[in-house]
């Protein structure tokens, strides 16, 4: 049976080659789309790591310039107490600019025990940062005042950095850095990785530093947790409080919930573009496949009529046409999978092999389903051809 089908396909190799090329291109585009979808879904399933609801961001320009550290700290400590005295404010923390769901980044690299960690996100935060965002502590503790006089600089790492450096071993209390590094960092705690780039993007490893006496020179953001149900009236009051205290500064208040929506929209743009392109391509392939099969039926009416005349049933004729289409799809997919499997082997885009495999399987199933749907109706039409009518036309 298969030998006969391959012979029929080979006899029309020029026509079938174009059809296979369409299926191959469709598979490659679908592979990109489904791989991106699997990547987004795998990131979406991971916990956010924070409670971002009711968290506001105050952006301000650092207008107070002085060389005296004590005066600088006093200025911002007074601002902290002023904001925290407001009844709707539950917690406050000055932070570096790369807050969750912002486009600002501060990256570096790290080598530990021969392991290289690239795209390491560095954050400068205060002791109240964990309470403001309600970050989930997995191991050890958060920063406290004792860290200001510690021999080694205290840091908190997230679960992603712990896995990249210490693996399954406990990290709290250990030193991070090379053995010959005099400025090694002491890990005091591990928190759940925060999806700082939104729901759909891998945040990468994170390293948290505690603010020091000179940090207020360059910090320009404040995170505050407000009471649930706090409305725009309080937002206006908070703005006036900031504007009156920092008269020469540009003040802006944002909500993390809105910033998360913007981050998600920005992340979904490539998915939307690929989806539109693949939808047009799939429609064209489906129409082309349907048209080719319909054309083949009209060209092969004599062959089909002869097969029916010598005893072939309508179902067997229909199955033959469907099988030919599925074999063409299989030949195209073998070539497509060969190219697709190079992505996990070469570790392209630094994605896990499971994401590529998931995208590959979904693409294969979709192409088979598309070919099956497009070939069923022409196959049914072929099965309805009466042998006497077909032979009479010949």
mmCIF file of C-alpha atoms in Angstrom:
data_model
loop_
_atom_site.group_PDB
_atom_site.id
_atom_site.type_symbol
_atom_site.label_atom_id
_atom_site.label_comp_id
_atom_site.label_asym_id
_atom_site.label_seq_id
_atom_site.Cartn_x
_atom_site.Cartn_y
_atom_site.Cartn_z
ATOM 1 C CA UNK A 1 0.000 0.000 0.000
ATOM 2 C CA UNK A 2 2.663 2.510 1.075
ATOM 3 C CA UNK A 3 4.895 1.499 -1.815
ATOM 4 C CA UNK A 4 2.075 2.300 -4.211
ATOM 5 C CA UNK A 5 1.419 5.653 -2.526
ATOM 6 C CA UNK A 6 5.089 6.607 -2.690
ATOM 7 C CA UNK A 7 5.089 5.712 -6.374
ATOM 8 C CA UNK A 8 2.094 7.970 -7.004
ATOM 9 C CA UNK A 9 3.775 10.794 -5.072
ATOM 10 C CA UNK A 10 7.044 10.339 -6.991
ATOM 11 C CA UNK A 11 5.273 10.457 -10.347
ATOM 12 C CA UNK A 12 4.047 13.966 -9.410
ATOM 13 C CA UNK A 13 7.215 15.057 -7.665
ATOM 14 C CA UNK A 14 7.325 18.560 -9.164
ATOM 15 C CA UNK A 15 3.812 19.370 -8.073
ATOM 16 C CA UNK A 16 4.274 17.717 -4.683
ATOM 17 C CA UNK A 17 7.601 19.483 -4.089
ATOM 18 C CA UNK A 18 5.889 22.874 -4.008
ATOM 19 C CA UNK A 19 3.264 21.547 -1.643
ATOM 20 C CA UNK A 20 5.946 20.107 0.645
ATOM 21 C CA UNK A 21 7.816 23.416 0.576
ATOM 22 C CA UNK A 22 4.668 25.209 1.776
ATOM 23 C CA UNK A 23 4.239 22.712 4.601
ATOM 24 C CA UNK A 24 7.910 23.067 5.568
ATOM 25 C CA UNK A 25 7.723 26.853 5.762
ATOM 26 C CA UNK A 26 4.476 26.587 7.722
ATOM 27 C CA UNK A 27 6.083 24.214 10.193
ATOM 28 C CA UNK A 28 9.082 26.497 10.758
ATOM 29 C CA UNK A 29 6.885 29.545 11.365
ATOM 30 C CA UNK A 30 4.569 27.559 13.624
ATOM 31 C CA UNK A 31 7.613 26.222 15.470
ATOM 32 C CA UNK A 32 8.665 29.792 16.262
ATOM 33 C CA UNK A 33 5.124 30.721 17.356
ATOM 34 C CA UNK A 34 4.521 27.650 19.529
ATOM 35 C CA UNK A 35 7.999 27.831 21.072
ATOM 36 C CA UNK A 36 7.294 31.413 22.087
ATOM 37 C CA UNK A 37 3.900 30.381 23.441
ATOM 38 C CA UNK A 38 5.412 27.528 25.481
ATOM 39 C CA UNK A 39 8.082 29.944 26.755
ATOM 40 C CA UNK A 40 5.466 32.474 27.805
ATOM 41 C CA UNK A 41 3.271 29.815 29.421
ATOM 42 C CA UNK A 42 6.174 28.303 31.369
ATOM 43 C CA UNK A 43 7.000 31.753 32.744
ATOM 44 C CA UNK A 44 3.348 32.519 33.445
ATOM 45 C CA UNK A 45 3.031 29.396 35.629
ATOM 46 C CA UNK A 46 5.853 30.521 37.896
ATOM 47 C CA UNK A 47 4.895 32.473 41.025
ATOM 48 C CA UNK A 48 5.145 36.252 40.846
ATOM 49 C CA UNK A 49 7.241 36.334 44.017
ATOM 50 C CA UNK A 50 5.625 39.542 45.316
ATOM 51 C CA UNK A 51 2.246 41.036 46.143
ATOM 52 C CA UNK A 52 2.210 44.001 43.777
ATOM 53 C CA UNK A 53 -1.354 45.100 44.437
ATOM 54 C CA UNK A 54 -1.618 48.314 46.484
ATOM 55 C CA UNK A 55 2.026 49.183 45.820
ATOM 56 C CA UNK A 56 2.769 52.624 44.394
ATOM 57 C CA UNK A 57 5.952 54.057 42.930
ATOM 58 C CA UNK A 58 7.064 57.633 43.606
ATOM 59 C CA UNK A 59 9.527 58.905 41.021
ATOM 60 C CA UNK A 60 11.433 62.003 41.997
ATOM 61 C CA UNK A 61 14.397 64.008 40.761
ATOM 62 C CA UNK A 62 17.270 64.153 43.216
ATOM 63 C CA UNK A 63 17.113 67.928 43.768
ATOM 64 C CA UNK A 64 18.841 68.054 47.155
ATOM 65 C CA UNK A 65 22.584 68.219 46.463
ATOM 66 C CA UNK A 66 25.080 68.394 49.302
ATOM 67 C CA UNK A 67 28.487 66.963 50.056
ATOM 68 C CA UNK A 68 27.591 66.401 53.683
ATOM 69 C CA UNK A 69 26.418 62.784 54.110
ATOM 70 C CA UNK A 70 24.737 63.459 57.443
ATOM 71 C CA UNK A 71 22.675 66.315 55.998
ATOM 72 C CA UNK A 72 21.720 64.175 53.027
ATOM 73 C CA UNK A 73 20.576 61.284 55.210
ATOM 74 C CA UNK A 74 18.676 63.627 57.529
ATOM 75 C CA UNK A 75 16.866 65.192 54.559
ATOM 76 C CA UNK A 76 15.584 61.857 53.274
ATOM 77 C CA UNK A 77 14.913 60.396 56.707
ATOM 78 C CA UNK A 78 12.645 63.369 57.348
ATOM 79 C CA UNK A 79 10.908 62.685 54.035
ATOM 80 C CA UNK A 80 10.508 59.022 55.005
ATOM 81 C CA UNK A 81 8.890 59.886 58.330
ATOM 82 C CA UNK A 82 6.611 62.438 56.640
ATOM 83 C CA UNK A 83 5.330 59.886 54.131
ATOM 84 C CA UNK A 84 5.063 57.071 56.661
ATOM 85 C CA UNK A 85 3.047 59.285 59.007
ATOM 86 C CA UNK A 86 0.214 59.350 56.466
ATOM 87 C CA UNK A 87 -2.507 56.950 57.662
ATOM 88 C CA UNK A 88 -2.885 55.126 54.334
ATOM 89 C CA UNK A 89 0.839 54.263 54.080
ATOM 90 C CA UNK A 90 1.741 50.887 55.557
ATOM 91 C CA UNK A 91 5.424 50.576 54.552
ATOM 92 C CA UNK A 92 8.001 52.531 52.555
ATOM 93 C CA UNK A 93 11.353 51.797 50.933
ATOM 94 C CA UNK A 94 13.805 53.819 48.863
ATOM 95 C CA UNK A 95 15.047 51.684 45.959
ATOM 96 C CA UNK A 96 17.214 51.776 42.869
ATOM 97 C CA UNK A 97 15.632 52.602 39.523
ATOM 98 C CA UNK A 98 15.170 49.006 38.321
ATOM 99 C CA UNK A 99 11.961 48.379 40.220
ATOM 100 C CA UNK A 100 9.585 45.546 39.210
ATOM 101 C CA UNK A 101 7.896 45.963 35.824
ATOM 102 C CA UNK A 102 10.147 48.833 34.727
ATOM 103 C CA UNK A 103 12.314 48.865 31.608
ATOM 104 C CA UNK A 104 15.380 50.020 33.522
ATOM 105 C CA UNK A 105 18.080 47.386 34.109
ATOM 106 C CA UNK A 106 21.371 47.175 35.988
ATOM 107 C CA UNK A 107 23.186 44.021 34.928
ATOM 108 C CA UNK A 108 26.556 42.490 35.664
ATOM 109 C CA UNK A 109 28.226 39.075 35.530
ATOM 110 C CA UNK A 110 29.467 36.733 38.248
ATOM 111 C CA UNK A 111 31.839 33.773 38.433
ATOM 112 C CA UNK A 112 31.539 31.311 41.299
ATOM 113 C CA UNK A 113 33.291 27.931 41.514
ATOM 114 C CA UNK A 114 33.820 27.949 37.764
ATOM 115 C CA UNK A 115 30.165 28.772 37.062
ATOM 116 C CA UNK A 116 29.560 31.885 34.971
ATOM 117 C CA UNK A 117 26.325 33.788 35.577
ATOM 118 C CA UNK A 118 25.530 36.370 32.923
ATOM 119 C CA UNK A 119 22.755 38.984 32.860
ATOM 120 C CA UNK A 120 22.782 39.216 36.646
ATOM 121 C CA UNK A 121 20.306 41.867 37.819
ATOM 122 C CA UNK A 122 21.652 44.067 40.636
ATOM 123 C CA UNK A 123 19.250 45.842 43.004
ATOM 124 C CA UNK A 124 19.878 48.328 45.790
ATOM 125 C CA UNK A 125 17.143 48.208 48.398
ATOM 126 C CA UNK A 126 16.375 49.115 52.008
ATOM 127 C CA UNK A 127 15.341 46.980 54.947
ATOM 128 C CA UNK A 128 11.675 47.765 54.297
ATOM 129 C CA UNK A 129 11.764 46.502 50.685
ATOM 130 C CA UNK A 130 10.678 42.974 51.622
ATOM 131 C CA UNK A 131 7.651 44.243 53.566
ATOM 132 C CA UNK A 132 6.598 46.689 50.869
ATOM 133 C CA UNK A 133 6.515 43.999 48.179
ATOM 134 C CA UNK A 134 5.865 41.133 50.610
ATOM 135 C CA UNK A 135 8.640 39.130 48.972
ATOM 136 C CA UNK A 136 8.708 35.448 49.885
ATOM 137 C CA UNK A 137 11.741 34.503 51.964
ATOM 138 C CA UNK A 138 12.881 30.949 51.160
ATOM 139 C CA UNK A 139 16.018 30.697 53.241
ATOM 140 C CA UNK A 140 17.930 32.699 55.836
ATOM 141 C CA UNK A 141 16.813 36.250 56.645
ATOM 142 C CA UNK A 142 16.335 39.685 55.126
ATOM 143 C CA UNK A 143 18.609 42.693 55.680
ATOM 144 C CA UNK A 144 18.855 44.346 59.099
ATOM 145 C CA UNK A 145 21.036 46.996 60.797
ATOM 146 C CA UNK A 146 23.724 44.434 61.660
ATOM 147 C CA UNK A 147 24.635 44.174 57.989
ATOM 148 C CA UNK A 148 25.992 47.735 58.023
ATOM 149 C CA UNK A 149 29.021 46.627 60.099
ATOM 150 C CA UNK A 150 29.510 43.103 58.742
ATOM 151 C CA UNK A 151 33.001 42.038 57.664
ATOM 152 C CA UNK A 152 31.778 40.864 54.254
ATOM 153 C CA UNK A 153 29.149 42.833 52.406
ATOM 154 C CA UNK A 154 25.749 41.235 53.002
ATOM 155 C CA UNK A 155 23.577 40.350 50.033
ATOM 156 C CA UNK A 156 20.288 38.586 49.424
ATOM 157 C CA UNK A 157 19.982 36.429 46.322
ATOM 158 C CA UNK A 158 16.925 35.056 44.589
ATOM 159 C CA UNK A 159 16.122 31.421 43.825
ATOM 160 C CA UNK A 160 17.366 31.694 40.236
ATOM 161 C CA UNK A 161 20.830 32.866 41.323
ATOM 162 C CA UNK A 162 20.964 30.260 44.082
ATOM 163 C CA UNK A 163 20.258 27.502 41.570
ATOM 164 C CA UNK A 164 22.889 28.873 39.177
ATOM 165 C CA UNK A 165 25.592 29.072 41.855
ATOM 166 C CA UNK A 166 24.880 26.767 44.806
ATOM 167 C CA UNK A 167 22.515 24.324 43.115
ATOM 168 C CA UNK A 168 20.506 22.350 45.680
ATOM 169 C CA UNK A 169 22.855 23.221 48.559
ATOM 170 C CA UNK A 170 21.881 25.785 51.217
ATOM 171 C CA UNK A 171 23.122 29.271 50.370
ATOM 172 C CA UNK A 172 22.491 31.286 53.541
ATOM 173 C CA UNK A 173 25.695 32.069 55.416
ATOM 174 C CA UNK A 174 27.999 31.233 52.497
ATOM 175 C CA UNK A 175 30.332 33.551 50.638
ATOM 176 C CA UNK A 176 29.684 34.386 47.002
ATOM 177 C CA UNK A 177 32.680 34.999 44.765
ATOM 178 C CA UNK A 178 35.990 33.434 43.792
ATOM 179 C CA UNK A 179 38.363 32.140 46.484
ATOM 180 C CA UNK A 180 40.977 34.742 45.534
ATOM 181 C CA UNK A 181 38.445 37.579 45.662
ATOM 182 C CA UNK A 182 39.033 39.790 48.690
ATOM 183 C CA UNK A 183 35.599 41.397 48.447
ATOM 184 C CA UNK A 184 33.453 38.305 48.575
ATOM 185 C CA UNK A 185 29.765 38.748 49.361
ATOM 186 C CA UNK A 186 28.032 37.054 52.257
ATOM 187 C CA UNK A 187 24.625 35.582 51.406
ATOM 188 C CA UNK A 188 22.271 36.209 54.323
ATOM 189 C CA UNK A 189 19.058 35.090 52.642
ATOM 190 C CA UNK A 190 17.299 33.713 49.584
ATOM 191 C CA UNK A 191 13.993 35.031 48.281
ATOM 192 C CA UNK A 192 11.595 33.772 45.635
ATOM 193 C CA UNK A 193 12.591 35.038 42.204
ATOM 194 C CA UNK A 194 10.538 38.129 41.394
ATOM 195 C CA UNK A 195 9.065 38.251 37.883
ATOM 196 C CA UNK A 196 10.311 41.800 37.469
ATOM 197 C CA UNK A 197 9.706 41.812 33.703
ATOM 198 C CA UNK A 198 6.052 40.823 33.879
ATOM 199 C CA UNK A 199 4.134 37.576 33.700
ATOM 200 C CA UNK A 200 5.579 36.234 30.460
ATOM 201 C CA UNK A 201 9.320 37.017 30.480
ATOM 202 C CA UNK A 202 12.029 35.135 32.341
ATOM 203 C CA UNK A 203 13.405 37.611 34.921
ATOM 204 C CA UNK A 204 16.876 36.068 35.179
ATOM 205 C CA UNK A 205 18.927 35.847 38.402
ATOM 206 C CA UNK A 206 18.847 38.685 40.904
ATOM 207 C CA UNK A 207 21.312 40.004 43.489
ATOM 208 C CA UNK A 208 20.147 42.455 46.201
ATOM 209 C CA UNK A 209 22.434 44.933 47.979
ATOM 210 C CA UNK A 210 21.573 46.933 51.085
ATOM 211 C CA UNK A 211 21.663 50.727 50.813
ATOM 212 C CA UNK A 212 24.522 52.531 52.506
ATOM 213 C CA UNK A 213 25.049 56.070 53.757
ATOM 214 C CA UNK A 214 25.817 57.413 50.278
ATOM 215 C CA UNK A 215 22.983 55.739 48.396
ATOM 216 C CA UNK A 216 20.657 58.724 48.651
ATOM 217 C CA UNK A 217 22.921 60.614 46.244
ATOM 218 C CA UNK A 218 21.594 58.600 43.312
ATOM 219 C CA UNK A 219 18.384 56.854 44.432
ATOM 220 C CA UNK A 220 15.328 58.321 42.703
ATOM 221 C CA UNK A 221 12.396 56.014 43.471
ATOM 222 C CA UNK A 222 10.281 55.176 46.493
ATOM 223 C CA UNK A 223 8.054 52.134 46.837
ATOM 224 C CA UNK A 224 5.142 52.456 49.237
ATOM 225 C CA UNK A 225 2.473 49.955 50.251
ATOM 226 C CA UNK A 226 -0.873 51.626 50.811
ATOM 227 C CA UNK A 227 -3.976 50.331 52.508
ATOM 228 C CA UNK A 228 -6.449 48.435 50.286
ATOM 229 C CA UNK A 229 -9.055 50.729 48.768
ATOM 230 C CA UNK A 230 -6.865 53.828 48.826
ATOM 231 C CA UNK A 231 -8.255 56.178 46.169
ATOM 232 C CA UNK A 232 -7.100 59.051 43.985
ATOM 233 C CA UNK A 233 -7.848 61.555 46.751
ATOM 234 C CA UNK A 234 -4.967 60.246 48.802
ATOM 235 C CA UNK A 235 -2.792 60.090 45.681
ATOM 236 C CA UNK A 236 -3.319 63.828 45.230
ATOM 237 C CA UNK A 237 -2.490 64.427 48.885
ATOM 238 C CA UNK A 238 0.674 62.341 48.581
ATOM 239 C CA UNK A 239 1.724 64.266 45.491
ATOM 240 C CA UNK A 240 1.272 67.601 47.260
ATOM 241 C CA UNK A 241 3.277 66.328 50.236
ATOM 242 C CA UNK A 242 6.164 65.322 47.978
ATOM 243 C CA UNK A 243 5.988 68.491 45.866
ATOM 244 C CA UNK A 244 5.981 70.751 48.922
ATOM 245 C CA UNK A 245 8.943 68.977 50.476
ATOM 246 C CA UNK A 246 10.984 68.609 47.262
ATOM 247 C CA UNK A 247 10.189 71.942 45.644
ATOM 248 C CA UNK A 248 12.764 71.686 42.838
ATOM 249 C CA UNK A 249 11.995 68.081 41.940
ATOM 250 C CA UNK A 250 9.737 66.507 39.334
ATOM 251 C CA UNK A 251 7.419 64.111 41.159
ATOM 252 C CA UNK A 252 5.399 61.350 39.493
ATOM 253 C CA UNK A 253 3.301 58.619 41.107
ATOM 254 C CA UNK A 254 2.647 55.290 39.402
ATOM 255 C CA UNK A 255 0.905 52.049 40.373
ATOM 256 C CA UNK A 256 2.641 48.683 40.009
ATOM 257 C CA UNK A 257 -0.581 47.156 38.692
ATOM 258 C CA UNK A 258 -0.523 49.551 35.739
ATOM 259 C CA UNK A 259 3.188 49.001 35.174
ATOM 260 C CA UNK A 260 2.585 45.242 35.084
ATOM 261 C CA UNK A 261 -0.040 45.680 32.364
ATOM 262 C CA UNK A 262 2.363 47.789 30.307
ATOM 263 C CA UNK A 263 5.137 45.203 30.725
ATOM 264 C CA UNK A 264 2.824 42.394 29.634
ATOM 265 C CA UNK A 265 1.638 44.322 26.569
ATOM 266 C CA UNK A 266 5.236 45.061 25.616
ATOM 267 C CA UNK A 267 6.207 41.392 26.008
ATOM 268 C CA UNK A 268 3.254 40.192 23.916
ATOM 269 C CA UNK A 269 4.104 42.369 20.900
ATOM 270 C CA UNK A 270 6.435 39.752 19.301
ATOM 271 C CA UNK A 271 3.808 37.086 19.949
ATOM 272 C CA UNK A 272 1.091 39.146 18.272
ATOM 273 C CA UNK A 273 3.271 39.875 15.227
ATOM 274 C CA UNK A 274 4.274 36.225 14.831
ATOM 275 C CA UNK A 275 0.683 35.141 15.343
ATOM 276 C CA UNK A 276 -0.574 37.410 12.563
ATOM 277 C CA UNK A 277 2.156 36.269 10.166
ATOM 278 C CA UNK A 278 1.583 32.601 10.941
ATOM 279 C CA UNK A 279 -2.199 32.979 10.617
ATOM 280 C CA UNK A 280 -1.870 34.390 7.091
ATOM 281 C CA UNK A 281 0.633 31.687 6.201
ATOM 282 C CA UNK A 282 -1.523 28.879 7.563
ATOM 283 C CA UNK A 283 -4.567 30.197 5.704
ATOM 284 C CA UNK A 284 -2.584 30.352 2.456
ATOM 285 C CA UNK A 285 -1.227 26.843 2.965
ATOM 286 C CA UNK A 286 -4.681 25.518 3.795
ATOM 287 C CA UNK A 287 -6.193 27.122 0.681
ATOM 288 C CA UNK A 288 -3.292 25.894 -1.449
ATOM 289 C CA UNK A 289 -3.542 22.371 -0.105
ATOM 290 C CA UNK A 290 -7.294 22.314 -0.534
ATOM 291 C CA UNK A 291 -6.990 23.646 -4.086
ATOM 292 C CA UNK A 292 -4.273 21.165 -5.070
ATOM 293 C CA UNK A 293 -6.262 18.219 -3.764
ATOM 294 C CA UNK A 294 -9.392 19.446 -5.517
ATOM 295 C CA UNK A 295 -7.436 19.860 -8.750
ATOM 296 C CA UNK A 296 -5.964 16.357 -8.373
ATOM 297 C CA UNK A 297 -9.418 14.853 -8.037
ATOM 298 C CA UNK A 298 -10.596 16.476 -11.263
ATOM 299 C CA UNK A 299 -7.430 15.402 -13.077
ATOM 300 C CA UNK A 300 -7.644 11.860 -11.744
ATOM 301 C CA UNK A 301 -11.331 11.194 -12.318
ATOM 302 C CA UNK A 302 -10.461 8.472 -14.829
ATOM 303 C CA UNK A 303 -8.058 6.796 -12.409
ATOM 304 C CA UNK A 304 -10.575 7.015 -9.585
ATOM 305 C CA UNK A 305 -13.368 5.676 -11.817
ATOM 306 C CA UNK A 306 -11.196 2.729 -12.875
ATOM 307 C CA UNK A 307 -10.356 1.920 -9.267
ATOM 308 C CA UNK A 308 -14.035 2.030 -8.389
ATOM 309 C CA UNK A 309 -14.906 -0.150 -11.417
ATOM 310 C CA UNK A 310 -12.539 -2.939 -10.346
ATOM 311 C CA UNK A 311 -13.995 -3.051 -6.862
ATOM 312 C CA UNK A 312 -12.451 -0.252 -4.789
ATOM 313 C CA UNK A 313 -14.837 1.210 -2.241
ATOM 314 C CA UNK A 314 -15.467 4.894 -1.748
ATOM 315 C CA UNK A 315 -13.787 4.774 1.656
ATOM 316 C CA UNK A 316 -10.626 3.224 0.199
ATOM 317 C CA UNK A 317 -10.412 5.950 -2.482
ATOM 318 C CA UNK A 318 -10.920 8.644 0.143
ATOM 319 C CA UNK A 319 -8.320 7.037 2.420
ATOM 320 C CA UNK A 320 -5.835 6.938 -0.451
ATOM 321 C CA UNK A 321 -6.043 10.694 -1.049
ATOM 322 C CA UNK A 322 -5.863 11.459 2.667
ATOM 323 C CA UNK A 323 -2.885 9.100 3.077
ATOM 324 C CA UNK A 324 -1.044 10.763 0.201
ATOM 325 C CA UNK A 325 -1.476 14.137 1.892
ATOM 326 C CA UNK A 326 -0.324 12.790 5.255
ATOM 327 C CA UNK A 327 2.777 11.212 3.683
ATOM 328 C CA UNK A 328 3.646 14.527 2.038
ATOM 329 C CA UNK A 329 3.218 16.222 5.417
ATOM 330 C CA UNK A 330 5.427 13.597 7.072
ATOM 331 C CA UNK A 331 8.225 14.101 4.541
ATOM 332 C CA UNK A 332 8.054 17.863 5.077
ATOM 333 C CA UNK A 333 8.013 17.482 8.861
ATOM 334 C CA UNK A 334 11.069 15.206 8.860
ATOM 335 C CA UNK A 335 13.041 17.984 7.177
ATOM 336 C CA UNK A 336 11.511 20.636 9.432
ATOM 337 C CA UNK A 337 12.216 18.702 12.640
ATOM 338 C CA UNK A 338 15.827 18.235 11.527
ATOM 339 C CA UNK A 339 16.273 22.008 11.451
ATOM 340 C CA UNK A 340 14.188 22.617 14.582
ATOM 341 C CA UNK A 341 16.138 20.134 16.699
ATOM 342 C CA UNK A 342 19.295 22.191 16.130
ATOM 343 C CA UNK A 343 17.933 24.921 18.419
ATOM 344 C CA UNK A 344 18.047 22.907 21.674
ATOM 345 C CA UNK A 345 21.274 21.159 20.619
ATOM 346 C CA UNK A 346 23.039 24.486 20.041
ATOM 347 C CA UNK A 347 21.286 26.156 23.012
ATOM 348 C CA UNK A 348 20.045 29.010 20.831
ATOM 349 C CA UNK A 349 18.551 31.964 22.758
ATOM 350 C CA UNK A 350 19.524 30.219 26.020
ATOM 351 C CA UNK A 351 16.156 28.465 26.379
ATOM 352 C CA UNK A 352 15.658 25.064 27.975
ATOM 353 C CA UNK A 353 15.328 22.028 25.725
ATOM 354 C CA UNK A 354 11.836 21.334 27.093
ATOM 355 C CA UNK A 355 10.519 24.612 25.643
ATOM 356 C CA UNK A 356 11.828 23.765 22.166
ATOM 357 C CA UNK A 357 10.506 20.210 22.366
ATOM 358 C CA UNK A 358 7.078 21.467 23.425
ATOM 359 C CA UNK A 359 7.000 23.933 20.522
ATOM 360 C CA UNK A 360 8.140 21.205 18.132
ATOM 361 C CA UNK A 361 5.437 18.738 19.190
ATOM 362 C CA UNK A 362 2.683 21.345 19.005
ATOM 363 C CA UNK A 363 3.852 22.405 15.526
ATOM 364 C CA UNK A 364 3.894 18.813 14.264
ATOM 365 C CA UNK A 365 0.406 18.137 15.619
ATOM 366 C CA UNK A 366 -0.931 21.374 14.142
ATOM 367 C CA UNK A 367 0.479 20.641 10.670
ATOM 368 C CA UNK A 368 -0.938 17.100 10.718
ATOM 369 C CA UNK A 369 -4.323 18.423 11.848
ATOM 370 C CA UNK A 370 -4.283 21.101 9.160
ATOM 371 C CA UNK A 371 -3.445 18.601 6.413
ATOM 372 C CA UNK A 372 -6.059 16.151 7.667
ATOM 373 C CA UNK A 373 -8.806 18.771 7.705
ATOM 374 C CA UNK A 374 -7.896 20.070 4.251
ATOM 375 C CA UNK A 375 -7.830 16.587 2.726
ATOM 376 C CA UNK A 376 -11.000 15.131 4.250
ATOM 377 C CA UNK A 377 -13.516 17.000 2.118
ATOM 378 C CA UNK A 378 -11.714 16.450 -1.219
ATOM 379 C CA UNK A 379 -11.349 12.805 -0.229
ATOM 380 C CA UNK A 380 -15.066 12.621 0.436
ATOM 381 C CA UNK A 381 -15.770 14.171 -2.967
ATOM 382 C CA UNK A 382 -13.493 11.600 -4.603
ATOM 383 C CA UNK A 383 -15.365 8.789 -2.862
ATOM 384 C CA UNK A 384 -18.646 10.097 -4.347
ATOM 385 C CA UNK A 385 -17.449 9.714 -7.963
ATOM 386 C CA UNK A 386 -19.449 7.022 -9.779
ATOM 387 C CA UNK A 387 -17.268 4.712 -11.930
ATOM 388 C CA UNK A 388 -19.659 4.738 -14.896
ATOM 389 C CA UNK A 389 -19.785 8.546 -14.987
ATOM 390 C CA UNK A 390 -16.020 8.894 -14.654
ATOM 391 C CA UNK A 391 -15.264 6.303 -17.358
ATOM 392 C CA UNK A 392 -17.887 7.807 -19.652
ATOM 393 C CA UNK A 393 -16.199 11.216 -19.343
ATOM 394 C CA UNK A 394 -12.868 9.631 -20.244
#
